[in-house]
Structure formats: structure tokens, C-alpha cells
mmCIF file of C-alpha atoms in Angstrom:
data_model
loop_
_atom_site.group_PDB
_atom_site.id
_atom_site.type_symbol
_atom_site.label_atom_id
_atom_site.label_comp_id
_atom_site.label_asym_id
_atom_site.label_seq_id
_atom_site.Cartn_x
_atom_site.Cartn_y
_atom_site.Cartn_z
ATOM 1 C CA UNK S 1 152.001 29.009 119.477
ATOM 2 C CA UNK S 2 149.869 31.200 121.281
ATOM 3 C CA UNK S 3 149.952 34.491 119.282
ATOM 4 C CA UNK S 4 149.256 32.140 116.104
ATOM 5 C CA UNK S 5 146.284 30.327 117.641
ATOM 6 C CA UNK S 6 145.093 34.113 118.695
ATOM 7 C CA UNK S 7 145.619 35.098 115.203
ATOM 8 C CA UNK S 8 143.914 32.105 113.622
ATOM 9 C CA UNK S 9 140.770 33.099 116.037
ATOM 10 C CA UNK S 10 140.472 36.779 115.092
ATOM 11 C CA UNK S 11 140.959 36.123 111.388
ATOM 12 C CA UNK S 12 138.539 33.218 111.448
ATOM 13 C CA UNK S 13 135.746 36.139 113.425
ATOM 14 C CA UNK S 14 136.714 38.329 110.666
ATOM 15 C CA UNK S 15 135.898 36.134 107.449
ATOM 16 C CA UNK S 16 132.712 35.609 109.313
ATOM 17 C CA UNK S 17 131.731 38.930 109.721
ATOM 18 C CA UNK S 18 132.647 39.890 105.749
ATOM 19 C CA UNK S 19 130.743 37.074 104.590
ATOM 20 C CA UNK S 20 127.736 37.870 106.883
ATOM 21 C CA UNK S 21 128.308 41.834 105.820
ATOM 22 C CA UNK S 22 128.255 40.919 102.378
ATOM 23 C CA UNK S 23 125.175 38.542 102.081
ATOM 24 C CA UNK S 24 122.019 40.046 100.327
ATOM 25 C CA UNK S 25 119.741 39.326 103.044
ATOM 26 C CA UNK S 26 122.417 42.093 105.334
ATOM 27 C CA UNK S 27 120.651 45.561 105.374
ATOM 28 C CA UNK S 28 122.787 48.238 105.021
ATOM 29 C CA UNK S 29 124.629 49.812 108.008
ATOM 30 C CA UNK S 30 123.850 53.225 107.128
ATOM 31 C CA UNK S 31 120.071 52.519 108.163
ATOM 32 C CA UNK S 32 120.910 50.858 111.708
ATOM 33 C CA UNK S 33 119.951 52.773 114.702
ATOM 34 C CA UNK S 34 123.223 54.276 116.220
ATOM 35 C CA UNK S 35 123.644 53.520 120.031
ATOM 36 C CA UNK S 36 125.888 55.854 121.910
ATOM 37 C CA UNK S 37 128.446 54.307 123.694
ATOM 38 C CA UNK S 38 130.628 57.308 125.161
ATOM 39 C CA UNK S 39 129.102 60.651 126.237
ATOM 40 C CA UNK S 40 131.673 63.218 127.032
ATOM 41 C CA UNK S 41 130.794 67.148 128.179
ATOM 42 C CA UNK S 42 133.798 68.267 126.240
ATOM 43 C CA UNK S 43 133.906 69.658 122.666
ATOM 44 C CA UNK S 44 134.355 67.299 120.036
ATOM 45 C CA UNK S 45 135.908 68.452 116.689
ATOM 46 C CA UNK S 46 135.479 65.197 114.726
ATOM 47 C CA UNK S 47 131.967 65.713 115.610
ATOM 48 C CA UNK S 48 132.075 69.113 114.575
ATOM 49 C CA UNK S 49 133.117 68.359 111.591
ATOM 50 C CA UNK S 50 130.916 65.803 110.699
ATOM 51 C CA UNK S 51 127.881 67.982 111.648
ATOM 52 C CA UNK S 52 129.085 71.307 109.783
ATOM 53 C CA UNK S 53 129.146 72.849 113.396
ATOM 54 C CA UNK S 54 126.015 72.169 114.429
ATOM 55 C CA UNK S 55 126.304 69.330 117.491
ATOM 56 C CA UNK S 56 129.397 70.759 119.466
ATOM 57 C CA UNK S 57 129.347 68.321 122.211
ATOM 58 C CA UNK S 58 127.770 64.505 122.510
ATOM 59 C CA UNK S 59 126.573 65.115 125.915
ATOM 60 C CA UNK S 60 123.585 63.296 127.414
ATOM 61 C CA UNK S 61 121.518 66.382 127.126
ATOM 62 C CA UNK S 62 121.711 66.079 122.937
ATOM 63 C CA UNK S 63 121.875 62.627 122.782
ATOM 64 C CA UNK S 64 117.798 62.167 123.175
ATOM 65 C CA UNK S 65 117.393 64.354 120.552
ATOM 66 C CA UNK S 66 119.046 63.536 118.019
ATOM 67 C CA UNK S 67 119.293 59.913 118.215
ATOM 68 C CA UNK S 68 115.017 60.039 118.820
ATOM 69 C CA UNK S 69 113.123 57.419 116.218
ATOM 70 C CA UNK S 70 109.967 58.293 117.783
ATOM 71 C CA UNK S 71 108.412 61.979 118.984
ATOM 72 C CA UNK S 72 107.380 62.369 122.674
ATOM 73 C CA UNK S 73 104.658 60.809 124.433
ATOM 74 C CA UNK S 74 102.358 63.958 124.257
ATOM 75 C CA UNK S 75 102.789 64.421 120.948
ATOM 76 C CA UNK S 76 102.158 60.806 120.006
ATOM 77 C CA UNK S 77 98.997 61.516 122.350
ATOM 78 C CA UNK S 78 97.959 64.235 119.943
ATOM 79 C CA UNK S 79 98.410 61.966 117.295
ATOM 80 C CA UNK S 80 96.175 59.115 118.003
ATOM 81 C CA UNK S 81 93.430 61.963 119.213
ATOM 82 C CA UNK S 82 93.675 63.504 116.106
ATOM 83 C CA UNK S 83 93.715 60.020 113.787
ATOM 84 C CA UNK S 84 90.609 59.397 115.881
ATOM 85 C CA UNK S 85 88.481 62.659 115.431
ATOM 86 C CA UNK S 86 89.453 62.325 111.474
ATOM 87 C CA UNK S 87 87.873 58.624 111.664
ATOM 88 C CA UNK S 88 84.587 59.967 112.574
ATOM 89 C CA UNK S 89 84.352 62.344 109.509
ATOM 90 C CA UNK S 90 82.117 61.319 106.673
ATOM 91 C CA UNK S 91 84.173 61.632 103.240
ATOM 92 C CA UNK S 92 81.615 64.186 102.074
ATOM 93 C CA UNK S 93 82.296 66.421 105.178
ATOM 94 C CA UNK S 94 86.080 66.143 104.813
ATOM 95 C CA UNK S 95 85.831 67.348 101.258
ATOM 96 C CA UNK S 96 83.590 70.465 101.877
ATOM 97 C CA UNK S 97 86.704 71.420 104.926
ATOM 98 C CA UNK S 98 89.517 70.738 102.575
ATOM 99 C CA UNK S 99 87.978 72.942 99.666
ATOM 100 C CA UNK S 100 87.081 75.476 102.474
ATOM 101 C CA UNK S 101 90.336 75.487 103.812
ATOM 102 C CA UNK S 102 91.971 75.840 100.382
ATOM 103 C CA UNK S 103 90.053 78.734 99.962
ATOM 104 C CA UNK S 104 91.030 80.515 102.881
ATOM 105 C CA UNK S 105 94.722 79.718 102.375
ATOM 106 C CA UNK S 106 94.505 81.101 99.020
ATOM 107 C CA UNK S 107 92.841 84.243 100.003
ATOM 108 C CA UNK S 108 95.536 84.523 102.569
ATOM 109 C CA UNK S 109 98.645 83.788 100.037
ATOM 110 C CA UNK S 110 96.770 86.716 97.788
ATOM 111 C CA UNK S 111 96.289 88.906 100.412
ATOM 112 C CA UNK S 112 100.338 88.514 101.318
ATOM 113 C CA UNK S 113 101.385 88.636 97.627
ATOM 114 C CA UNK S 114 99.329 91.865 97.443
ATOM 115 C CA UNK S 115 101.248 93.298 100.188
ATOM 116 C CA UNK S 116 104.249 92.239 99.100
ATOM 117 C CA UNK S 117 103.600 93.894 95.965
ATOM 118 C CA UNK S 118 102.545 97.173 97.446
ATOM 119 C CA UNK S 119 105.535 97.580 100.085
ATOM 120 C CA UNK S 120 107.634 96.886 96.722
ATOM 121 C CA UNK S 121 105.990 99.747 94.563
ATOM 122 C CA UNK S 122 106.195 102.078 98.369
ATOM 123 C CA UNK S 123 109.728 101.223 98.514
ATOM 124 C CA UNK S 124 110.695 102.369 95.001
ATOM 125 C CA UNK S 125 108.680 105.602 94.943
ATOM 126 C CA UNK S 126 110.735 106.089 98.099
ATOM 127 C CA UNK S 127 113.925 105.347 96.881
ATOM 128 C CA UNK S 128 113.275 107.125 93.098
ATOM 129 C CA UNK S 129 115.523 110.344 93.548
ATOM 130 C CA UNK S 130 113.799 113.578 92.269
ATOM 131 C CA UNK S 131 116.926 116.012 92.821
ATOM 132 C CA UNK S 132 120.446 115.598 92.053
ATOM 133 C CA UNK S 133 122.473 116.333 95.046
ATOM 134 C CA UNK S 134 125.374 117.822 93.263
ATOM 135 C CA UNK S 135 123.484 120.601 92.125
ATOM 136 C CA UNK S 136 121.913 121.118 95.230
ATOM 137 C CA UNK S 137 125.044 121.295 97.230
ATOM 138 C CA UNK S 138 126.374 123.495 94.377
ATOM 139 C CA UNK S 139 123.504 125.883 94.812
ATOM 140 C CA UNK S 140 123.749 125.709 98.572
ATOM 141 C CA UNK S 141 127.404 126.975 98.410
ATOM 142 C CA UNK S 142 126.966 129.832 96.012
ATOM 143 C CA UNK S 143 124.347 131.196 98.268
ATOM 144 C CA UNK S 144 125.950 131.065 101.785
ATOM 145 C CA UNK S 145 129.211 131.452 101.335
ATOM 146 C CA UNK S 146 129.362 132.851 97.215
ATOM 147 C CA UNK S 147 131.547 130.032 95.986
ATOM 148 C CA UNK S 148 131.867 129.740 92.087
ATOM 149 C CA UNK S 149 130.744 133.203 91.848
ATOM 150 C CA UNK S 150 132.485 135.363 89.471
ATOM 151 C CA UNK S 151 133.936 139.150 91.093
ATOM 152 C CA UNK S 152 133.759 140.963 87.477
ATOM 153 C CA UNK S 153 131.339 143.302 87.075
ATOM 154 C CA UNK S 154 129.397 144.100 83.606
ATOM 155 C CA UNK S 155 130.370 147.305 81.517
ATOM 156 C CA UNK S 156 128.117 150.119 82.500
ATOM 157 C CA UNK S 157 126.571 148.847 85.736
ATOM 158 C CA UNK S 158 127.704 151.655 88.358
ATOM 159 C CA UNK S 159 130.922 153.662 88.296
ATOM 160 C CA UNK S 160 131.916 156.093 85.737
ATOM 161 C CA UNK S 161 133.281 155.576 82.182
ATOM 162 C CA UNK S 162 136.582 156.968 80.732
ATOM 163 C CA UNK S 163 136.534 158.739 78.529
ATOM 164 C CA UNK S 164 139.581 156.691 76.365
ATOM 165 C CA UNK S 165 137.080 153.352 76.627
ATOM 166 C CA UNK S 166 135.823 152.826 73.259
ATOM 167 C CA UNK S 167 131.997 153.307 74.714
ATOM 168 C CA UNK S 168 132.537 157.060 75.980
ATOM 169 C CA UNK S 169 133.807 157.694 72.591
ATOM 170 C CA UNK S 170 130.936 156.029 70.693
ATOM 171 C CA UNK S 171 128.213 157.795 73.095
ATOM 172 C CA UNK S 172 129.864 161.148 72.773
ATOM 173 C CA UNK S 173 130.655 160.594 68.538
ATOM 174 C CA UNK S 174 126.558 159.862 68.848
ATOM 175 C CA UNK S 175 125.479 162.729 70.950
ATOM 176 C CA UNK S 176 127.511 165.046 68.304
ATOM 177 C CA UNK S 177 125.685 163.733 65.575
ATOM 178 C CA UNK S 178 122.437 164.081 66.994
ATOM 179 C CA UNK S 179 122.969 167.714 67.525
ATOM 180 C CA UNK S 180 123.529 168.682 63.673
ATOM 181 C CA UNK S 181 119.944 166.543 62.627
ATOM 182 C CA UNK S 182 117.359 169.145 62.366
ATOM 183 C CA UNK S 183 114.182 167.943 63.694
ATOM 184 C CA UNK S 184 111.265 168.440 61.018
ATOM 185 C CA UNK S 185 108.084 169.879 62.308
ATOM 186 C CA UNK S 186 109.900 171.519 64.989
ATOM 187 C CA UNK S 187 109.938 175.128 65.257
ATOM 188 C CA UNK S 188 113.522 177.132 65.280
ATOM 189 C CA UNK S 189 113.001 178.264 69.085
ATOM 190 C CA UNK S 190 113.180 174.817 70.141
ATOM 191 C CA UNK S 191 116.259 173.443 68.680
ATOM 192 C CA UNK S 192 119.095 175.258 70.760
ATOM 193 C CA UNK S 193 116.781 173.940 74.024
ATOM 194 C CA UNK S 194 116.686 170.220 72.559
ATOM 195 C CA UNK S 195 120.663 170.679 71.270
ATOM 196 C CA UNK S 196 121.296 171.634 74.942
ATOM 197 C CA UNK S 197 119.451 168.666 76.247
ATOM 198 C CA UNK S 198 121.845 166.843 73.773
ATOM 199 C CA UNK S 199 124.591 168.130 75.092
ATOM 200 C CA UNK S 200 123.596 167.230 78.969
ATOM 201 C CA UNK S 201 123.087 163.647 78.077
ATOM 202 C CA UNK S 202 126.589 163.677 76.196
ATOM 203 C CA UNK S 203 128.338 165.619 79.324
ATOM 204 C CA UNK S 204 126.994 162.263 80.975
ATOM 205 C CA UNK S 205 128.119 159.328 79.397
ATOM 206 C CA UNK S 206 127.398 156.778 81.748
ATOM 207 C CA UNK S 207 123.667 157.095 81.204
ATOM 208 C CA UNK S 208 121.527 157.518 78.012
#
């Protein structure tokens, strides 16, 4: 009987509470002030989850800041002073001050935007690459270590040309043909000398 009586009492109280909460004049609970009942310096994972990691503990140090509904007394005094000073200013003077403040703010914003544009353009100019690193590395490697250079020498650059090569035969044939061509207008006694010069040139097949 005692258990049944206690259950009936609890059931009646819950029904009354539900009627109060469902009444249209009852404000929403989310708009009510939270009163801390338990403060603990230990880390609370549930509070961490609900606050997305901003409040790790619910201690006496953080409660006054997170559950504050009014500003600090010093801030309240400053607000009262500002309200009193604002009430003393006439509407015309207030409008002039507003216009001057807006003008100063617009000028400041223009300067800031100009500085940002100049810094962005300067950064683009500095970041623009005017050379090819691969070509530079290849050139340095070729000059310093000879990397990529060919070991072959072009024909006729130093060394003697063998008579068996086609270039030497062409030179000798050209020299013999030049010996047989008579020079018009030249004296007969100069022709043997020219022939000797041509023979000397033919004897040196590496030079023309």
C-alpha cells in the first residue's frame, strides 16, 4: 500500500507538471536562465561534446563568464556615461559627426583595399618566373662538368686527313685540274711558278 500511495503521488505530480508545461502561457525552457547546481574542476566529456570542445570543465572559474546575463559593473558605468553624453548632443551635431565618421571610415577602407591590391600585384610580379630552371641546370652542368657535350670533332678541324678519305681525293683532283687550266693574260714564265704553288697546296691536303 505504501508503494502504491507513493506511485499515485508521483503520478499526480508528473501530470500536473505536464499540464503546466503544455499551457500556452508557459515560456519555453530554452529561453530560461540555467542555474549551476554542481561545479567540478574535473574534465567533463559531455560538456566538451555539447560545446564543441570550447568548455572542457564546468568550474567556478568559467561559470560566471558563460552564464553571465549582465555586463561587468565597469562596462555598465561606461555605457551609462556614453548614453548621458549622447543625450546632450543636438540632432544636427550628431548628424555631422556621423557623416564625418562615415567619410573617415570610407577613406580608410579605400586605403586598405588599395594596399591589398598593390600587395597582391607585387606578389604576382615576384612570383612570376622569368626563366626555365631545367634549361639553367642543363647549361650549368654543361659548362661545369661537360654534361651532354659530344666528343666527336668535325672533319678538317685539326689532325691530318688520310689520303684514302674521299675529301683528300677531291682536293687532289681539284689541284690537278687547276694545274692544267692556263691563265689568260698571265706571262708564260709565271705559269710554272703558279703550278709550283698549286702543287705545294696539293701536297698539303688539310689546307685550302
